[in-house]
C-alpha cells in the first residue's frame, strides 16, 4: 500500500479546521458506543486507545466521552484487571478464539463479553479525571462515583499481580502490554530468555502465523512487527495462555517480566490522579494501596540510568536494559521527577540529533542502531506519546518545549495516519486512526493553554 503525503495540510493557526477534520475521523470510526482505533483494521475497544479518544472528544461531547470510558470498564475482570482488547460483539472470531480468555481464566473474565487476558498502559485515570471535569456537577458526581472504585480495583490488581518485587514498580508480561508492540528493549530482552519447547513449535509455524496476521491485511509488512518479532510475541502469548492468565502461575512459569518504563511512567501519573479523584468524591483509599503508591514514587528513580540521566526498563534480575526509546522520556509525564531530572530529560528530548526532529519525536531516536523509521514502534512518530510528553512538559513548567511540541503536532499528520515519519512527515500504518485525531482535537481545543494544571 502506498503512503500518500498530506493532501490537506493542517494549520497550527487554524484550530477550527483541525477540529472539524478530527471529528470526521472520529465519527467514521465510531460504533455508537466507542471509537474503534480504525474501522476495518482494529474493530475492538482498546485499553489505552479509548482513554485517549475520550480525552479528545470530551471538549465537544463530554457525555459521549464518559460513555466510552464506562464501556471500557465493562471489560474489567473480577480480579480488577482491565484487558487491552474487548472484541466486538460480532466478528473477529479467530482473534477472540485465540485469546479465549473466558475459557482459560475460569470465571475471572466477565460474562457476555469477549476480552483479551492481558492489559495495557493505565491511562484510564487521566481520562476519567479530564472527562469528569467537562461534565455538569450532577453528571460528574455520578460518573466519578461509579468509575473511581473501578480504577481503584485496577490499581490494586496491578500491585497484587504485577509487582513481584513489592517495590511499587509494575512488571508487564507481554510486549503488547507496553502498548509499543515491537519496542526494541523488550524485543531484545525477549531474545535472551529461555522459552522452552513452545518456542520451537511456534517458530516452525512461522509461515502459518504470517498468513493469519490480521495486521498485514491493511498495511505494508515493513510497517509492522517483523516475522521474527511476531513469532516472539506469539511465543509469549502462548506461554501466558498456558498459564491461564493466572498471576501466580505466570510468576512461577513465564519468563518475561519487565518493569517497562513507559507503563510505569503512565502508572505513576495515574496514581496521582487517582488520589485527586478519591479526594473529590470523599473516598478513603486503603492503607495498603497508599503504601504501594508511596513506594512507586519513592522507587521510581531506580529506573534512572545515572550515566545518561535517561530512564530505562528493568529486567527481572533488576538490571536496566540500556536501549533508549521515547519511553525513556515518558517520566516527563509521570509527575515523579525532581526538578534536576526533569531538566536532564528535557535536554535529551530537545536534542536534534536524536529526538527533536522536524516532524515530531520518534519512538526510537534517529541516532540509535535500532531506529527503523517505518517499522511500527521502532521509529515512527505516534500521537499518544507526543500528547503525554506535551502535557507532562507543561505540567513541569517546561512551557517553551511544550508549545514547540503542540505546534509540531498540530502541523503534522493531517491525514491522521496511525503514525508518521519524523524525518519526512510521510504517514504510515492505517488511516484514519482515531487517536491521531483525538490528540489533535484536544490540543486544538486549548490554543493558549500551556499550563495543564490539575
Ligand atoms: C496496536 C498498537 C497498540 C494499540 C492498538 C490499537 O496494537 O501497538 O498500542 O493500542 O494497535 O490501536
Tab-separated table of C-alpha atoms and ligand atoms in Angstrom:
chain	number	residue	atom	x	y	z
A	1	UNK	CA	0.000	0.000	0.000
A	2	UNK	CA	1.445	3.356	-0.906
A	3	UNK	CA	1.751	6.147	1.565
A	4	UNK	CA	0.450	9.474	0.472
A	5	UNK	CA	1.692	12.790	1.642
A	6	UNK	CA	-0.810	15.166	3.199
A	7	UNK	CA	-3.221	16.488	0.616
A	8	UNK	CA	-4.803	18.765	3.120
A	9	UNK	CA	-2.149	20.295	5.356
A	10	UNK	CA	-3.243	21.144	8.844
A	11	UNK	CA	-2.631	24.591	10.072
A	12	UNK	CA	-1.434	25.331	13.544
A	13	UNK	CA	-3.098	28.714	13.190
A	14	UNK	CA	-6.461	27.314	12.258
A	15	UNK	CA	-7.573	25.115	15.157
A	16	UNK	CA	-11.187	25.129	13.989
A	17	UNK	CA	-10.244	23.365	10.735
A	18	UNK	CA	-8.352	20.739	12.719
A	19	UNK	CA	-11.339	20.222	14.999
A	20	UNK	CA	-13.653	19.704	12.023
A	21	UNK	CA	-11.290	17.243	10.319
A	22	UNK	CA	-10.604	15.341	13.521
A	23	UNK	CA	-14.316	14.867	14.166
A	24	UNK	CA	-14.805	13.424	10.661
A	25	UNK	CA	-12.255	10.755	11.530
A	26	UNK	CA	-13.724	10.017	14.919
A	27	UNK	CA	-17.233	9.777	13.502
A	28	UNK	CA	-16.018	7.353	10.813
A	29	UNK	CA	-14.560	5.081	13.474
A	30	UNK	CA	-17.497	5.331	15.896
A	31	UNK	CA	-19.614	2.295	16.752
A	32	UNK	CA	-22.290	4.272	18.572
A	33	UNK	CA	-20.713	3.394	21.905
A	34	UNK	CA	-16.934	3.640	21.496
A	35	UNK	CA	-14.390	4.613	18.869
A	36	UNK	CA	-12.604	1.800	17.133
A	37	UNK	CA	-8.965	2.746	16.607
A	38	UNK	CA	-9.669	2.105	12.904
A	39	UNK	CA	-12.939	0.919	11.380
A	40	UNK	CA	-11.515	-2.049	9.387
A	41	UNK	CA	-8.238	-2.858	10.963
A	42	UNK	CA	-8.919	-2.557	14.695
A	43	UNK	CA	-12.597	-3.068	15.459
A	44	UNK	CA	-12.300	-3.751	19.160
A	45	UNK	CA	-12.208	-1.426	22.115
A	46	UNK	CA	-8.612	-0.966	23.208
A	47	UNK	CA	-7.432	-0.305	26.746
A	48	UNK	CA	-5.282	2.747	26.182
A	49	UNK	CA	-6.889	3.927	22.937
A	50	UNK	CA	-10.328	4.631	24.405
A	51	UNK	CA	-8.975	6.868	27.198
A	52	UNK	CA	-7.067	8.824	24.544
A	53	UNK	CA	-10.236	9.114	22.457
A	54	UNK	CA	-12.186	10.349	25.467
A	55	UNK	CA	-9.540	12.969	26.253
A	56	UNK	CA	-10.055	14.485	22.792
A	57	UNK	CA	-13.811	14.123	22.472
A	58	UNK	CA	-14.606	15.460	25.972
A	59	UNK	CA	-14.483	19.088	24.814
A	60	UNK	CA	-17.422	18.906	22.418
A	61	UNK	CA	-19.199	15.754	23.563
A	62	UNK	CA	-18.410	15.063	27.218
A	63	UNK	CA	-21.320	12.651	27.682
A	64	UNK	CA	-20.099	10.576	24.737
A	65	UNK	CA	-16.568	10.560	26.170
A	66	UNK	CA	-17.912	9.394	29.534
A	67	UNK	CA	-19.881	6.628	27.813
A	68	UNK	CA	-16.760	5.369	26.006
A	69	UNK	CA	-14.921	5.117	29.326
A	70	UNK	CA	-17.845	3.450	31.077
A	71	UNK	CA	-17.931	0.902	28.277
A	72	UNK	CA	-14.199	0.286	28.698
A	73	UNK	CA	-14.748	-0.700	32.333
A	74	UNK	CA	-17.383	-3.273	31.318
A	75	UNK	CA	-14.454	-5.428	30.260
A	76	UNK	CA	-12.876	-5.331	33.715
A	77	UNK	CA	-12.148	-8.761	35.161
A	78	UNK	CA	-13.320	-9.892	38.597
A	79	UNK	CA	-9.809	-9.531	39.981
A	80	UNK	CA	-9.629	-5.924	38.700
A	81	UNK	CA	-7.581	-6.410	35.516
A	82	UNK	CA	-8.587	-4.210	32.581
A	83	UNK	CA	-7.964	-6.029	29.290
A	84	UNK	CA	-6.139	-4.468	26.370
A	85	UNK	CA	-8.913	-5.558	23.974
A	86	UNK	CA	-12.665	-6.015	24.178
A	87	UNK	CA	-13.614	-7.781	20.971
A	88	UNK	CA	-16.687	-6.538	19.127
A	89	UNK	CA	-19.902	-8.498	19.697
A	90	UNK	CA	-19.692	-9.906	16.174
A	91	UNK	CA	-16.688	-10.795	14.029
A	92	UNK	CA	-13.004	-11.064	14.971
A	93	UNK	CA	-13.761	-14.732	15.627
A	94	UNK	CA	-10.262	-16.055	15.119
A	95	UNK	CA	-8.644	-13.487	17.355
A	96	UNK	CA	-11.318	-13.756	20.004
A	97	UNK	CA	-10.851	-17.515	19.966
A	98	UNK	CA	-7.082	-17.278	20.069
A	99	UNK	CA	-7.344	-15.181	23.203
A	100	UNK	CA	-10.028	-17.485	24.638
A	101	UNK	CA	-9.596	-15.768	27.960
A	102	UNK	CA	-13.127	-16.564	29.151
A	103	UNK	CA	-12.440	-20.288	28.947
A	104	UNK	CA	-8.945	-20.229	30.342
A	105	UNK	CA	-9.400	-17.758	33.158
A	106	UNK	CA	-12.148	-19.784	34.814
A	107	UNK	CA	-14.786	-17.297	35.884
A	108	UNK	CA	-12.402	-14.378	36.262
A	109	UNK	CA	-13.215	-12.875	32.859
A	110	UNK	CA	-16.536	-11.000	32.541
A	111	UNK	CA	-19.526	-12.859	31.148
A	112	UNK	CA	-21.043	-11.955	27.825
A	113	UNK	CA	-18.019	-10.000	26.545
A	114	UNK	CA	-15.012	-11.475	24.814
A	115	UNK	CA	-11.841	-9.898	26.097
A	116	UNK	CA	-8.124	-10.486	25.946
A	117	UNK	CA	-6.398	-11.578	29.151
A	118	UNK	CA	-3.572	-9.040	29.274
A	119	UNK	CA	-3.608	-5.327	29.988
A	120	UNK	CA	-2.235	-2.082	28.507
A	121	UNK	CA	-0.726	1.123	29.975
A	122	UNK	CA	-3.122	2.553	32.597
A	123	UNK	CA	-4.259	5.792	31.019
A	124	UNK	CA	-7.806	5.366	32.378
A	125	UNK	CA	-7.404	7.529	35.498
A	126	UNK	CA	-6.184	10.522	33.478
A	127	UNK	CA	-9.149	10.236	31.130
A	128	UNK	CA	-11.683	9.785	33.933
A	129	UNK	CA	-10.277	12.908	35.577
A	130	UNK	CA	-10.250	15.086	32.459
A	131	UNK	CA	-13.628	13.918	31.157
A	132	UNK	CA	-15.292	14.354	34.559
A	133	UNK	CA	-14.168	17.954	34.674
A	134	UNK	CA	-16.137	18.661	31.491
A	135	UNK	CA	-19.410	17.265	32.848
A	136	UNK	CA	-22.027	19.242	34.768
A	137	UNK	CA	-21.985	18.894	38.567
A	138	UNK	CA	-24.566	16.113	38.855
A	139	UNK	CA	-23.247	14.064	35.953
A	140	UNK	CA	-19.702	14.458	37.200
A	141	UNK	CA	-20.619	13.224	40.651
A	142	UNK	CA	-22.325	10.187	39.244
A	143	UNK	CA	-19.556	9.483	36.688
A	144	UNK	CA	-16.735	9.718	39.204
A	145	UNK	CA	-18.771	7.938	41.883
A	146	UNK	CA	-19.147	4.975	39.541
A	147	UNK	CA	-15.739	4.876	37.847
A	148	UNK	CA	-13.324	5.711	40.666
A	149	UNK	CA	-13.938	2.431	42.570
A	150	UNK	CA	-13.263	0.578	39.306
A	151	UNK	CA	-9.992	2.465	38.936
A	152	UNK	CA	-9.061	1.608	42.499
A	153	UNK	CA	-9.618	-2.089	41.803
A	154	UNK	CA	-7.451	-1.884	38.699
A	155	UNK	CA	-4.562	-0.202	40.511
A	156	UNK	CA	-4.883	-2.711	43.363
A	157	UNK	CA	-4.736	-5.536	40.849
A	158	UNK	CA	-1.567	-4.125	39.281
A	159	UNK	CA	0.115	-4.105	42.679
A	160	UNK	CA	-1.171	-7.560	43.592
A	161	UNK	CA	-0.493	-9.325	40.307
A	162	UNK	CA	2.324	-7.444	38.637
A	163	UNK	CA	4.619	-6.203	41.358
A	164	UNK	CA	6.683	-9.240	42.176
A	165	UNK	CA	9.422	-7.265	43.919
A	166	UNK	CA	6.918	-5.366	46.107
A	167	UNK	CA	8.797	-2.168	45.356
A	168	UNK	CA	5.870	-0.334	43.767
A	169	UNK	CA	7.266	-0.852	40.236
A	170	UNK	CA	4.953	-2.754	37.893
A	171	UNK	CA	6.183	-5.561	35.656
A	172	UNK	CA	4.494	-6.474	32.399
A	173	UNK	CA	4.412	-9.968	30.892
A	174	UNK	CA	3.968	-9.269	27.184
A	175	UNK	CA	5.256	-6.539	24.837
A	176	UNK	CA	1.633	-5.773	23.885
A	177	UNK	CA	1.132	-4.671	27.486
A	178	UNK	CA	3.601	-1.843	26.876
A	179	UNK	CA	1.345	-0.670	24.027
A	180	UNK	CA	4.540	-0.414	21.933
A	181	UNK	CA	4.318	-3.894	20.445
A	182	UNK	CA	7.799	-4.252	18.931
A	183	UNK	CA	9.715	-1.760	21.049
A	184	UNK	CA	13.433	-2.663	20.842
A	185	UNK	CA	14.291	-3.005	24.570
A	186	UNK	CA	11.572	-5.596	25.214
A	187	UNK	CA	12.176	-7.464	21.968
A	188	UNK	CA	15.928	-7.569	22.632
A	189	UNK	CA	15.283	-8.820	26.167
A	190	UNK	CA	12.881	-11.478	24.902
A	191	UNK	CA	15.605	-12.793	22.606
A	192	UNK	CA	17.758	-13.594	25.654
A	193	UNK	CA	15.075	-15.582	27.500
A	194	UNK	CA	14.511	-19.335	27.522
A	195	UNK	CA	11.058	-20.134	26.214
A	196	UNK	CA	11.174	-23.956	26.137
A	197	UNK	CA	9.502	-26.265	23.635
A	198	UNK	CA	6.690	-23.856	22.795
A	199	UNK	CA	9.188	-21.615	21.099
A	200	UNK	CA	10.337	-24.334	18.690
A	201	UNK	CA	6.758	-25.235	17.824
A	202	UNK	CA	5.814	-21.593	17.197
A	203	UNK	CA	8.969	-20.962	15.171
A	204	UNK	CA	8.242	-23.987	12.994
A	205	UNK	CA	4.848	-22.408	12.261
A	206	UNK	CA	6.201	-19.004	11.250
A	207	UNK	CA	4.607	-19.194	7.782
A	208	UNK	CA	1.178	-20.053	9.204
A	209	UNK	CA	1.484	-17.187	11.671
A	210	UNK	CA	2.392	-14.762	8.912
A	211	UNK	CA	-0.656	-15.900	6.920
A	212	UNK	CA	-3.036	-15.435	9.812
A	213	UNK	CA	-1.679	-11.998	10.723
A	214	UNK	CA	-4.563	-9.578	10.551
A	215	UNK	CA	-2.180	-6.642	10.930
A	216	UNK	CA	-0.673	-7.306	7.477
A	217	UNK	CA	-4.024	-7.107	5.679
A	218	UNK	CA	-4.137	-3.339	5.538
A	219	UNK	CA	-0.517	-2.230	5.595
A	220	UNK	CA	2.868	-2.976	4.147
A	221	UNK	CA	4.835	-5.570	6.167
A	222	UNK	CA	7.687	-3.073	6.540
A	223	UNK	CA	5.344	-1.048	8.745
A	224	UNK	CA	4.543	-3.782	11.224
A	225	UNK	CA	6.402	-6.130	13.572
A	226	UNK	CA	8.849	-8.308	11.596
A	227	UNK	CA	8.145	-12.048	11.259
A	228	UNK	CA	10.687	-12.778	13.998
A	229	UNK	CA	9.193	-10.150	16.318
A	230	UNK	CA	5.711	-11.541	15.661
A	231	UNK	CA	6.975	-15.052	16.473
A	232	UNK	CA	8.326	-13.787	19.810
A	233	UNK	CA	5.010	-12.070	20.550
A	234	UNK	CA	3.168	-15.313	19.764
A	235	UNK	CA	5.547	-17.378	21.902
A	236	UNK	CA	4.928	-15.060	24.862
A	237	UNK	CA	1.174	-15.163	24.292
A	238	UNK	CA	1.112	-18.964	24.169
A	239	UNK	CA	3.084	-19.071	27.414
A	240	UNK	CA	0.593	-16.693	29.090
A	241	UNK	CA	-2.340	-18.777	27.891
A	242	UNK	CA	-0.726	-21.995	29.101
A	243	UNK	CA	-0.586	-20.342	32.492
A	244	UNK	CA	-4.277	-19.454	32.217
A	245	UNK	CA	-3.578	-15.727	32.714
A	246	UNK	CA	-3.028	-16.516	36.369
A	247	UNK	CA	-0.669	-14.128	38.189
A	248	UNK	CA	0.906	-16.721	40.464
A	249	UNK	CA	1.456	-19.248	37.680
A	250	UNK	CA	2.922	-16.533	35.485
A	251	UNK	CA	5.401	-15.635	38.180
A	252	UNK	CA	6.405	-19.274	38.514
A	253	UNK	CA	6.456	-20.356	34.881
A	254	UNK	CA	6.555	-17.398	32.497
A	255	UNK	CA	9.972	-15.961	31.662
A	256	UNK	CA	9.048	-12.416	30.638
A	257	UNK	CA	8.633	-9.947	33.491
A	258	UNK	CA	9.837	-6.497	32.612
A	259	UNK	CA	9.400	-3.232	34.503
A	260	UNK	CA	8.521	-1.201	31.441
A	261	UNK	CA	9.443	2.448	31.856
A	262	UNK	CA	6.573	3.728	29.708
A	263	UNK	CA	3.985	1.710	31.616
A	264	UNK	CA	5.395	2.814	34.974
A	265	UNK	CA	5.505	6.490	33.969
A	266	UNK	CA	1.841	6.378	32.990
A	267	UNK	CA	1.032	4.475	36.167
A	268	UNK	CA	2.821	6.998	38.401
A	269	UNK	CA	0.744	9.790	36.860
A	270	UNK	CA	-2.417	7.657	37.159
A	271	UNK	CA	-1.764	7.201	40.891
A	272	UNK	CA	-1.554	10.956	41.411
A	273	UNK	CA	-4.805	11.476	39.548
A	274	UNK	CA	-6.489	8.638	41.397
A	275	UNK	CA	-5.621	10.322	44.694
A	276	UNK	CA	-7.165	13.564	43.432
A	277	UNK	CA	-10.270	11.711	42.302
A	278	UNK	CA	-10.644	9.878	45.608
A	279	UNK	CA	-10.407	13.189	47.420
A	280	UNK	CA	-13.042	14.725	45.138
A	281	UNK	CA	-15.569	12.010	45.904
A	282	UNK	CA	-14.598	11.562	49.538
A	283	UNK	CA	-13.325	8.021	49.103
A	284	UNK	CA	-10.709	6.874	51.592
A	285	UNK	CA	-8.084	4.714	49.896
A	286	UNK	CA	-6.977	1.565	51.720
A	287	UNK	CA	-3.679	1.854	53.593
A	288	UNK	CA	-2.130	-0.957	51.536
A	289	UNK	CA	-2.855	0.899	48.341
A	290	UNK	CA	-1.492	4.135	49.761
A	291	UNK	CA	1.705	2.364	50.873
A	292	UNK	CA	2.154	0.853	47.427
A	293	UNK	CA	1.612	4.225	45.760
A	294	UNK	CA	4.208	5.712	48.063
A	295	UNK	CA	6.686	3.006	47.040
A	296	UNK	CA	6.057	3.694	43.344
A	297	UNK	CA	7.021	7.326	43.858
A	298	UNK	CA	9.929	6.518	46.102
A	299	UNK	CA	11.450	3.834	43.864
A	300	UNK	CA	10.717	5.440	40.523
A	301	UNK	CA	14.279	6.747	40.325
A	302	UNK	CA	15.598	3.161	40.483
A	303	UNK	CA	14.788	3.105	36.756
A	304	UNK	CA	17.150	6.003	36.129
A	305	UNK	CA	20.485	5.392	34.482
A	306	UNK	CA	22.962	7.544	36.445
A	307	UNK	CA	25.345	7.800	33.496
A	308	UNK	CA	22.953	9.380	30.980
A	309	UNK	CA	20.061	10.537	33.176
A	310	UNK	CA	17.723	8.618	30.864
A	311	UNK	CA	15.189	6.198	32.302
A	312	UNK	CA	15.126	2.577	31.160
A	313	UNK	CA	13.044	-0.542	31.544
A	314	UNK	CA	14.330	-3.084	34.055
A	315	UNK	CA	14.677	-6.827	33.527
A	316	UNK	CA	13.630	-9.453	36.036
A	317	UNK	CA	17.108	-9.673	37.542
A	318	UNK	CA	16.892	-5.983	38.322
A	319	UNK	CA	19.244	-4.802	35.556
A	320	UNK	CA	18.327	-1.819	33.407
A	321	UNK	CA	18.020	-2.506	29.661
A	322	UNK	CA	20.004	0.422	28.267
A	323	UNK	CA	18.187	0.916	24.962
A	324	UNK	CA	16.795	4.398	24.606
A	325	UNK	CA	13.288	4.944	23.208
A	326	UNK	CA	10.636	7.595	23.605
A	327	UNK	CA	9.582	5.700	26.751
A	328	UNK	CA	12.903	6.787	28.287
A	329	UNK	CA	11.476	10.320	28.167
A	330	UNK	CA	7.971	9.463	29.393
A	331	UNK	CA	8.973	10.046	33.030
A	332	UNK	CA	8.416	13.670	31.989
A	333	UNK	CA	4.724	12.723	32.056
A	334	UNK	CA	4.919	10.792	35.353
A	335	UNK	CA	4.991	13.748	37.742
A	336	UNK	CA	7.522	11.714	39.747
A	337	UNK	CA	10.725	13.549	38.770
A	338	UNK	CA	12.890	16.034	40.630
A	339	UNK	CA	13.485	19.437	39.022
A	340	UNK	CA	17.012	18.378	38.077
A	341	UNK	CA	15.868	15.099	36.458
A	342	UNK	CA	13.182	16.955	34.544
A	343	UNK	CA	15.818	19.286	33.166
A	344	UNK	CA	18.087	16.413	32.138
A	345	UNK	CA	15.288	14.586	30.333
A	346	UNK	CA	14.046	17.782	28.696
A	347	UNK	CA	17.574	18.276	27.324
A	348	UNK	CA	17.576	14.768	25.880
A	349	UNK	CA	14.207	15.460	24.280
A	350	UNK	CA	15.418	18.744	22.793
A	351	UNK	CA	18.455	17.112	21.170
A	352	UNK	CA	18.046	17.428	17.362
A	353	UNK	CA	20.482	14.558	16.768
A	354	UNK	CA	18.204	12.065	18.488
A	355	UNK	CA	14.641	13.042	19.442
A	356	UNK	CA	13.836	16.621	18.409
A	357	UNK	CA	13.100	16.146	14.716
A	358	UNK	CA	11.292	18.433	12.259
A	359	UNK	CA	8.132	16.281	12.116
A	360	UNK	CA	7.959	15.222	15.728
A	361	UNK	CA	9.535	12.985	18.332
A	362	UNK	CA	10.294	9.471	17.006
A	363	UNK	CA	9.629	6.415	19.185
A	364	UNK	CA	13.281	5.415	18.783
A	365	UNK	CA	15.912	8.169	18.498
A	366	UNK	CA	17.207	8.609	14.953
A	367	UNK	CA	20.824	8.080	16.053
A	368	UNK	CA	20.060	4.678	17.589
A	369	UNK	CA	21.158	1.451	15.833
A	370	UNK	CA	17.576	0.266	16.485
A	371	UNK	CA	15.968	3.158	14.590
A	372	UNK	CA	13.812	1.979	11.682
A	373	UNK	CA	11.605	4.887	10.701
A	374	UNK	CA	8.797	2.871	9.104
A	375	UNK	CA	8.652	-0.151	11.327
A	376	UNK	CA	5.844	0.490	13.748
A	377	UNK	CA	7.206	1.300	17.247
A	378	UNK	CA	10.836	1.221	16.072
A	379	UNK	CA	10.983	4.836	14.969
A	380	UNK	CA	7.675	6.346	13.809
A	381	UNK	CA	6.053	9.365	15.485
A	382	UNK	CA	2.953	8.356	17.476
A	383	UNK	CA	0.411	10.944	18.622
A	384	UNK	CA	-0.417	9.486	22.034
A	385	UNK	CA	3.248	9.586	23.049
A	386	UNK	CA	3.548	13.161	21.869
A	387	UNK	CA	0.429	14.117	23.825
A	388	UNK	CA	1.827	12.671	27.040
A	389	UNK	CA	5.155	14.412	26.559
A	390	UNK	CA	3.484	17.721	25.754
A	391	UNK	CA	1.175	17.705	28.739
A	392	UNK	CA	3.904	16.382	31.036
A	393	UNK	CA	6.273	19.144	29.953
A	394	UNK	CA	3.589	21.748	30.515
A	395	UNK	CA	2.787	20.386	33.967
A	396	UNK	CA	6.505	20.547	34.835
A	397	UNK	CA	6.804	24.159	33.743
A	398	UNK	CA	8.762	23.467	30.509
A	399	UNK	CA	6.342	25.689	28.613
A	400	UNK	CA	8.522	26.530	25.662
A	401	UNK	CA	9.169	22.897	24.796
A	402	UNK	CA	5.516	22.051	25.386
A	403	UNK	CA	4.417	24.775	22.997
A	404	UNK	CA	7.013	23.655	20.431
A	405	UNK	CA	5.584	20.158	20.570
A	406	UNK	CA	1.984	21.344	20.362
A	407	UNK	CA	2.849	23.359	17.294
A	408	UNK	CA	4.516	20.389	15.595
A	409	UNK	CA	1.678	18.014	16.461
A	410	UNK	CA	-0.918	20.400	15.043
A	411	UNK	CA	1.111	20.908	11.878
A	412	UNK	CA	1.790	17.248	11.076
A	413	UNK	CA	-0.098	14.097	10.035
A	414	UNK	CA	-3.135	15.906	8.588
A	415	UNK	CA	-4.444	12.685	7.055
A	416	UNK	CA	-4.451	11.126	10.556
A	417	UNK	CA	-2.298	8.114	9.800
A	418	UNK	CA	-1.562	5.727	12.624
A	419	UNK	CA	1.961	7.221	12.821
A	420	UNK	CA	4.348	9.097	10.602
A	421	UNK	CA	7.977	9.661	9.741
A	422	UNK	CA	9.971	12.001	11.977
A	423	UNK	CA	12.220	12.774	9.007
A	424	UNK	CA	9.763	13.491	6.189
A	425	UNK	CA	6.304	13.625	7.757
A	426	UNK	CA	5.124	10.804	5.500
A	427	UNK	CA	2.235	8.844	7.006
A	428	UNK	CA	2.426	5.117	7.816
A	429	UNK	CA	0.117	2.380	9.019
A	430	UNK	CA	-3.648	2.595	8.744
A	431	UNK	CA	-5.701	5.732	8.292
A	432	UNK	CA	-7.737	7.428	9.517
A	433	UNK	CA	-6.646	6.454	13.009
A	434	UNK	CA	-8.678	7.596	15.981
A	435	UNK	CA	-6.068	8.733	18.482
A	436	UNK	CA	-4.143	10.637	15.798
A	437	UNK	CA	-7.374	12.652	15.554
A	438	UNK	CA	-8.281	12.833	19.250
A	439	UNK	CA	-4.847	14.073	20.294
A	440	UNK	CA	-5.106	16.886	17.768
A	441	UNK	CA	-8.679	17.547	18.786
A	442	UNK	CA	-7.592	18.031	22.388
A	443	UNK	CA	-4.643	20.271	21.573
A	444	UNK	CA	-6.615	22.331	19.062
A	445	UNK	CA	-9.163	22.995	21.800
A	446	UNK	CA	-6.554	24.518	24.068
A	447	UNK	CA	-4.900	27.160	21.870
A	448	UNK	CA	-3.399	29.319	24.587
A	449	UNK	CA	-3.234	26.842	27.355
A	450	UNK	CA	0.189	25.539	28.248
A	451	UNK	CA	-0.345	25.062	31.945
A	452	UNK	CA	-2.447	21.875	32.054
A	453	UNK	CA	-2.830	22.325	35.792
A	454	UNK	CA	-4.845	19.646	37.574
B	1	LIG	C1	-1.505	-1.551	18.030
B	1	LIG	C2	-0.672	-0.643	18.943
B	1	LIG	C3	-1.349	-0.507	20.294
B	1	LIG	C4	-2.770	-0.016	20.106
B	1	LIG	C5	-3.533	-0.898	19.113
B	1	LIG	C6	-4.885	-0.324	18.741
B	1	LIG	O1	-1.544	-2.848	18.521
B	1	LIG	O2	0.620	-1.140	19.077
B	1	LIG	O3	-0.645	0.371	21.110
B	1	LIG	O4	-3.423	0.026	21.311
B	1	LIG	O5	-2.801	-1.052	17.925
B	1	LIG	O6	-4.739	0.958	18.225
